[in-house]
PDB file of C-alpha atoms in Angstrom:
ATOM      1  CA  MET A 235     -61.244-277.561  27.203  1.00  0.00           C
ATOM      2  CA  PHE A 236     -57.956-279.012  28.372  1.00  0.00           C
ATOM      3  CA  GLY A 237     -59.633-282.315  29.148  1.00  0.00           C
ATOM      4  CA  LYS A 238     -60.597-282.524  25.485  1.00  0.00           C
ATOM      5  CA  MET A 239     -57.002-281.787  24.535  1.00  0.00           C
ATOM      6  CA  ILE A 240     -55.746-284.616  26.739  1.00  0.00           C
ATOM      7  CA  ALA A 241     -58.401-286.972  25.373  1.00  0.00           C
ATOM      8  CA  GLY A 242     -57.308-286.016  21.860  1.00  0.00           C
ATOM      9  CA  VAL A 243     -53.694-286.867  22.678  1.00  0.00           C
ATOM     10  CA  LEU A 244     -54.757-290.262  24.014  1.00  0.00           C
ATOM     11  CA  ALA A 245     -56.967-290.951  21.024  1.00  0.00           C
ATOM     12  CA  SER A 246     -54.104-290.042  18.694  1.00  0.00           C
ATOM     13  CA  GLY A 247     -51.830-292.458  20.509  1.00  0.00           C
ATOM     14  CA  ALA A 248     -54.397-295.224  20.267  1.00  0.00           C
ATOM     15  CA  LEU A 249     -54.887-294.553  16.559  1.00  0.00           C
ATOM     16  CA  LEU A 250     -51.145-294.640  16.003  1.00  0.00           C
ATOM     17  CA  ALA A 251     -50.912-297.913  17.877  1.00  0.00           C
ATOM     18  CA  THR A 252     -53.723-299.439  15.832  1.00  0.00           C
ATOM     19  CA  ALA A 253     -52.335-298.069  12.581  1.00  0.00           C
ATOM     20  CA  GLY A 254     -48.863-299.266  13.454  1.00  0.00           C
ATOM     21  CA  ALA A 255     -50.110-302.754  14.195  1.00  0.00           C
ATOM     22  CA  SER A 256     -52.251-303.012  11.073  1.00  0.00           C
ATOM     23  CA  ALA A 257     -49.685-301.364   8.800  1.00  0.00           C
ATOM     24  CA  THR A 258     -47.341-304.276   9.277  1.00  0.00           C
ATOM     25  CA  PRO A 259     -49.337-307.372   8.318  1.00  0.00           C
ATOM     26  CA  SER A 260     -46.181-309.425   7.876  1.00  0.00           C
ATOM     27  CA  THR A 261     -45.118-308.951  11.471  1.00  0.00           C
ATOM     28  CA  ASP A 262     -46.229-311.468  13.943  1.00  0.00           C
ATOM     29  CA  ARG A 263     -48.656-310.691  16.721  1.00  0.00           C
ATOM     30  CA  GLU A 264     -45.953-310.355  19.322  1.00  0.00           C
ATOM     31  CA  THR A 265     -44.175-307.601  17.410  1.00  0.00           C
ATOM     32  CA  ALA A 266     -47.473-305.820  16.770  1.00  0.00           C
ATOM     33  CA  SER A 267     -48.336-306.061  20.458  1.00  0.00           C
ATOM     34  CA  GLU A 268     -44.933-304.654  21.437  1.00  0.00           C
ATOM     35  CA  LEU A 269     -45.391-301.796  18.992  1.00  0.00           C
ATOM     36  CA  GLU A 270     -48.843-301.075  20.387  1.00  0.00           C
ATOM     37  CA  GLN A 271     -47.487-301.092  23.965  1.00  0.00           C
ATOM     38  CA  THR A 272     -44.651-298.767  22.992  1.00  0.00           C
ATOM     39  CA  LEU A 273     -47.036-296.338  21.335  1.00  0.00           C
ATOM     40  CA  ARG A 274     -49.431-296.449  24.287  1.00  0.00           C
ATOM     41  CA  ALA A 275     -46.534-295.782  26.670  1.00  0.00           C
ATOM     42  CA  ALA A 276     -45.507-292.820  24.511  1.00  0.00           C
ATOM     43  CA  ALA A 277     -49.092-291.543  24.533  1.00  0.00           C
ATOM     44  CA  ASN A 278     -49.161-291.896  28.327  1.00  0.00           C
ATOM     45  CA  GLU A 279     -45.931-289.909  28.604  1.00  0.00           C
ATOM     46  CA  VAL A 280     -47.361-287.200  26.363  1.00  0.00           C
ATOM     47  CA  GLU A 281     -50.528-287.146  28.456  1.00  0.00           C
ATOM     48  CA  ALA A 282     -48.495-286.779  31.659  1.00  0.00           C
ATOM     49  CA  ALA A 283     -46.443-283.976  30.111  1.00  0.00           C
ATOM     50  CA  VAL A 284     -49.598-282.189  28.959  1.00  0.00           C
ATOM     51  CA  ARG A 285     -51.133-282.542  32.425  1.00  0.00           C
ATOM     52  CA  GLU A 286     -48.013-281.105  34.063  1.00  0.00           C
ATOM     53  CA  SER A 287     -47.920-278.258  31.576  1.00  0.00           C
ATOM     54  CA  VAL A 288     -51.587-277.474  32.208  1.00  0.00           C
ATOM     55  CA  LYS A 289     -51.030-277.593  35.981  1.00  0.00           C
ATOM     56  CA  ALA A 290     -48.069-275.217  35.669  1.00  0.00           C
ATOM     57  CA  SER A 291     -50.077-272.862  33.455  1.00  0.00           C
ATOM     58  CA  ALA A 292     -52.978-272.941  35.905  1.00  0.00           C
ATOM     59  CA  GLY A 293     -50.622-272.121  38.769  1.00  0.00           C
ATOM     60  CA  ALA A 294     -49.116-269.217  36.851  1.00  0.00           C
ATOM     61  CA  MET A 295     -52.587-267.928  35.995  1.00  0.00           C
ATOM     62  CA  ALA A 296     -53.645-268.110  39.642  1.00  0.00           C
ATOM     63  CA  GLU A 297     -50.529-266.151  40.653  1.00  0.00           C
ATOM     64  CA  GLY A 298     -51.267-263.608  37.926  1.00  0.00           C
ATOM     65  CA  ALA A 299     -54.813-263.246  39.228  1.00  0.00           C
ATOM     66  CA  ASP A 300     -53.472-262.635  42.733  1.00  0.00           C
ATOM     67  CA  GLY A 301     -51.144-259.961  41.350  1.00  0.00           C
ATOM     68  CA  MET A 302     -54.028-258.325  39.520  1.00  0.00           C
ATOM     69  CA  LEU A 303     -56.078-258.253  42.728  1.00  0.00           C
ATOM     70  CA  GLU A 304     -53.166-256.609  44.550  1.00  0.00           C
ATOM     71  CA  GLY A 305     -52.914-254.076  41.722  1.00  0.00           C
ATOM     72  CA  ALA A 306     -56.635-253.372  41.992  1.00  0.00           C
ATOM     73  CA  ASP A 307     -56.234-252.805  45.734  1.00  0.00           C
ATOM     74  CA  GLU A 308     -53.395-250.353  45.045  1.00  0.00           C
ATOM     75  CA  MET A 309     -55.517-248.516  42.476  1.00  0.00           C
ATOM     76  CA  GLU A 310     -58.372-248.286  44.958  1.00  0.00           C
ATOM     77  CA  SER A 311     -56.007-246.966  47.617  1.00  0.00           C
ATOM     78  CA  GLY A 312     -54.643-244.378  45.180  1.00  0.00           C
ATOM     79  CA  ALA A 313     -58.187-243.354  44.295  1.00  0.00           C
ATOM     80  CA  ASP A 314     -58.978-242.936  47.998  1.00  0.00           C
ATOM     81  CA  GLU A 315     -55.927-240.695  48.446  1.00  0.00           C
ATOM     82  CA  MET A 316     -56.828-238.660  45.379  1.00  0.00           C
ATOM     83  CA  ALA A 317     -60.423-238.274  46.564  1.00  0.00           C
ATOM     84  CA  GLU A 318     -59.195-237.103  49.961  1.00  0.00           C
ATOM     85  CA  TYR A 319     -56.878-234.573  48.306  1.00  0.00           C
ATOM     86  CA  ALA A 320     -59.732-233.261  46.137  1.00  0.00           C
ATOM     87  CA  ARG A 321     -61.920-233.019  49.242  1.00  0.00           C
ATOM     88  CA  LYS A 322     -59.215-231.053  51.056  1.00  0.00           C
ATOM     89  CA  LEU A 323     -58.759-228.724  48.073  1.00  0.00           C
ATOM     90  CA  ARG A 324     -62.345-227.633  48.520  1.00  0.00           C
ATOM     91  CA  SER A 325     -61.203-226.048  51.804  1.00  0.00           C
ATOM     92  CA  ARG A 326     -59.792-222.591  51.119  1.00  0.00           C
ATOM     93  CA  GLU A 327     -57.364-222.791  54.031  1.00  0.00           C
ATOM     94  CA  PHE A 328     -55.889-226.037  52.703  1.00  0.00           C
ATOM     95  CA  ARG A 329     -55.672-224.647  49.155  1.00  0.00           C
ATOM     96  CA  LEU A 330     -53.658-221.659  50.313  1.00  0.00           C
ATOM     97  CA  SER A 331     -51.226-223.846  52.251  1.00  0.00           C
ATOM     98  CA  GLU A 332     -50.901-226.141  49.208  1.00  0.00           C
ATOM     99  CA  VAL A 333     -50.168-223.174  46.948  1.00  0.00           C
ATOM    100  CA  GLU A 334     -47.359-222.182  49.297  1.00  0.00           C
ATOM    101  CA  ARG A 335     -46.016-225.742  49.592  1.00  0.00           C
ATOM    102  CA  ILE A 336     -46.116-226.493  45.872  1.00  0.00           C
ATOM    103  CA  ASN A 337     -44.525-223.180  44.950  1.00  0.00           C
ATOM    104  CA  ALA A 338     -41.826-223.650  47.602  1.00  0.00           C
ATOM    105  CA  GLU A 339     -41.025-227.137  46.288  1.00  0.00           C
ATOM    106  CA  GLY A 340     -41.306-226.115  42.666  1.00  0.00           C
ATOM    107  CA  SER A 341     -43.206-229.342  42.012  1.00  0.00           C
ATOM    108  CA  TRP A 342     -45.917-227.880  39.788  1.00  0.00           C
ATOM    109  CA  GLY A 343     -44.048-228.514  36.563  1.00  0.00           C
ATOM    110  CA  ARG A 344     -44.433-224.969  35.262  1.00  0.00           C
ATOM    111  CA  ASP A 345     -42.125-221.984  35.276  1.00  0.00           C
ATOM    112  CA  GLU A 346     -44.609-219.594  36.860  1.00  0.00           C
ATOM    113  CA  PRO A 347     -45.972-220.248  40.348  1.00  0.00           C
ATOM    114  CA  ILE A 348     -49.398-221.780  40.785  1.00  0.00           C
ATOM    115  CA  THR A 349     -52.361-219.868  42.060  1.00  0.00           C
ATOM    116  CA  GLU A 350     -55.304-220.782  44.200  1.00  0.00           C
ATOM    117  CA  GLN A 351     -57.416-220.778  41.026  1.00  0.00           C
ATOM    118  CA  ASP A 352     -55.124-223.405  39.471  1.00  0.00           C
ATOM    119  CA  LEU A 353     -55.951-225.746  42.335  1.00  0.00           C
ATOM    120  CA  ILE A 354     -59.661-224.945  42.153  1.00  0.00           C
ATOM    121  CA  ASP A 355     -59.561-225.728  38.432  1.00  0.00           C
ATOM    122  CA  ALA A 356     -57.790-229.039  39.154  1.00  0.00           C
ATOM    123  CA  ILE A 357     -60.553-230.358  41.442  1.00  0.00           C
ATOM    124  CA  PRO A 358     -62.894-231.669  38.683  1.00  0.00           C
ATOM    125  CA  ALA A 359     -59.983-233.401  36.937  1.00  0.00           C
ATOM    126  CA  LEU A 360     -58.952-235.028  40.208  1.00  0.00           C
ATOM    127  CA  GLU A 361     -62.492-236.180  40.884  1.00  0.00           C
ATOM    128  CA  GLY A 362     -62.757-237.544  37.337  1.00  0.00           C
ATOM    129  CA  ALA A 363     -59.497-239.431  37.806  1.00  0.00           C
ATOM    130  CA  VAL A 364     -60.867-240.915  41.031  1.00  0.00           C
ATOM    131  CA  VAL A 365     -63.900-242.267  39.166  1.00  0.00           C
ATOM    132  CA  ASP A 366     -61.669-243.648  36.399  1.00  0.00           C
ATOM    133  CA  MET A 367     -59.335-245.318  38.888  1.00  0.00           C
ATOM    134  CA  ARG A 368     -62.214-246.925  40.767  1.00  0.00           C
ATOM    135  CA  GLU A 369     -63.676-248.245  37.489  1.00  0.00           C
ATOM    136  CA  GLY A 370     -60.239-249.522  36.484  1.00  0.00           C
ATOM    137  CA  ALA A 371     -59.872-251.310  39.817  1.00  0.00           C
ATOM    138  CA  LYS A 372     -63.350-252.819  39.430  1.00  0.00           C
ATOM    139  CA  ASP A 373     -62.522-254.047  35.908  1.00  0.00           C
ATOM    140  CA  MET A 374     -59.186-255.412  37.101  1.00  0.00           C
ATOM    141  CA  ARG A 375     -60.896-257.359  39.899  1.00  0.00           C
ATOM    142  CA  LYS A 376     -63.420-258.774  37.432  1.00  0.00           C
ATOM    143  CA  SER A 377     -60.622-259.873  35.076  1.00  0.00           C
ATOM    144  CA  ALA A 378     -58.688-261.387  37.978  1.00  0.00           C
ATOM    145  CA  GLU A 379     -61.719-263.401  39.066  1.00  0.00           C
ATOM    146  CA  GLU A 380     -62.222-264.648  35.495  1.00  0.00           C
ATOM    147  CA  MET A 381     -58.544-265.583  35.323  1.00  0.00           C
ATOM    148  CA  ARG A 382     -58.758-267.372  38.667  1.00  0.00           C
ATOM    149  CA  ARG A 383     -61.868-269.279  37.502  1.00  0.00           C
ATOM    150  CA  THR A 384     -60.094-270.326  34.291  1.00  0.00           C
ATOM    151  CA  ALA A 385     -57.073-271.447  36.311  1.00  0.00           C
ATOM    152  CA  ARG A 386     -59.315-273.584  38.546  1.00  0.00           C
ATOM    153  CA  GLU A 387     -60.978-275.152  35.500  1.00  0.00           C
ATOM    154  CA  MET A 388     -57.592-275.897  33.955  1.00  0.00           C
ATOM    155  CA  ALA A 389     -56.337-277.474  37.175  1.00  0.00           C
ATOM    156  CA  ASP A 390     -59.519-279.554  37.465  1.00  0.00           C
ATOM    157  CA  ASP A 391     -59.174-280.708  33.845  1.00  0.00           C
ATOM    158  CA  ALA A 392     -55.554-281.667  34.445  1.00  0.00           C
ATOM    159  CA  ARG A 393     -56.585-283.865  37.381  1.00  0.00           C
ATOM    160  CA  THR A 394     -59.158-285.824  35.371  1.00  0.00           C
TER     161      THR A 394
END
């Protein structure tokens, strides 16, 4: 894709050089040759700038992919913690200690204290969130790999 873009820039420069030389029939060959060389040099500079821009974009994409993979790892870790909490809530002894802890901290977000039943009712939602987080992490990894592949292709195109 980016190779085609670079080729297009070069072709445009060559066309400009040819058009510039033929558009001035009264100029001598030396002037036409100088014009053609100037236009080719400009096309080469544009090509180099495009290559550098593509390389920089590819590098940024690769860094973005790495960040996405780290984010996916964090999501997976959060899902593991949530799954462990849901597993613990299935234990009555743990539920009762959690009811006491949450009510003592006031971290439930409601005015009235929580009950053991509130925690029992929360288990399916927690387990559903675990599934959603794992799917989100999987999708994020897939997107990161696609982004990394695109970055590699861009970098390869910029080298050729």
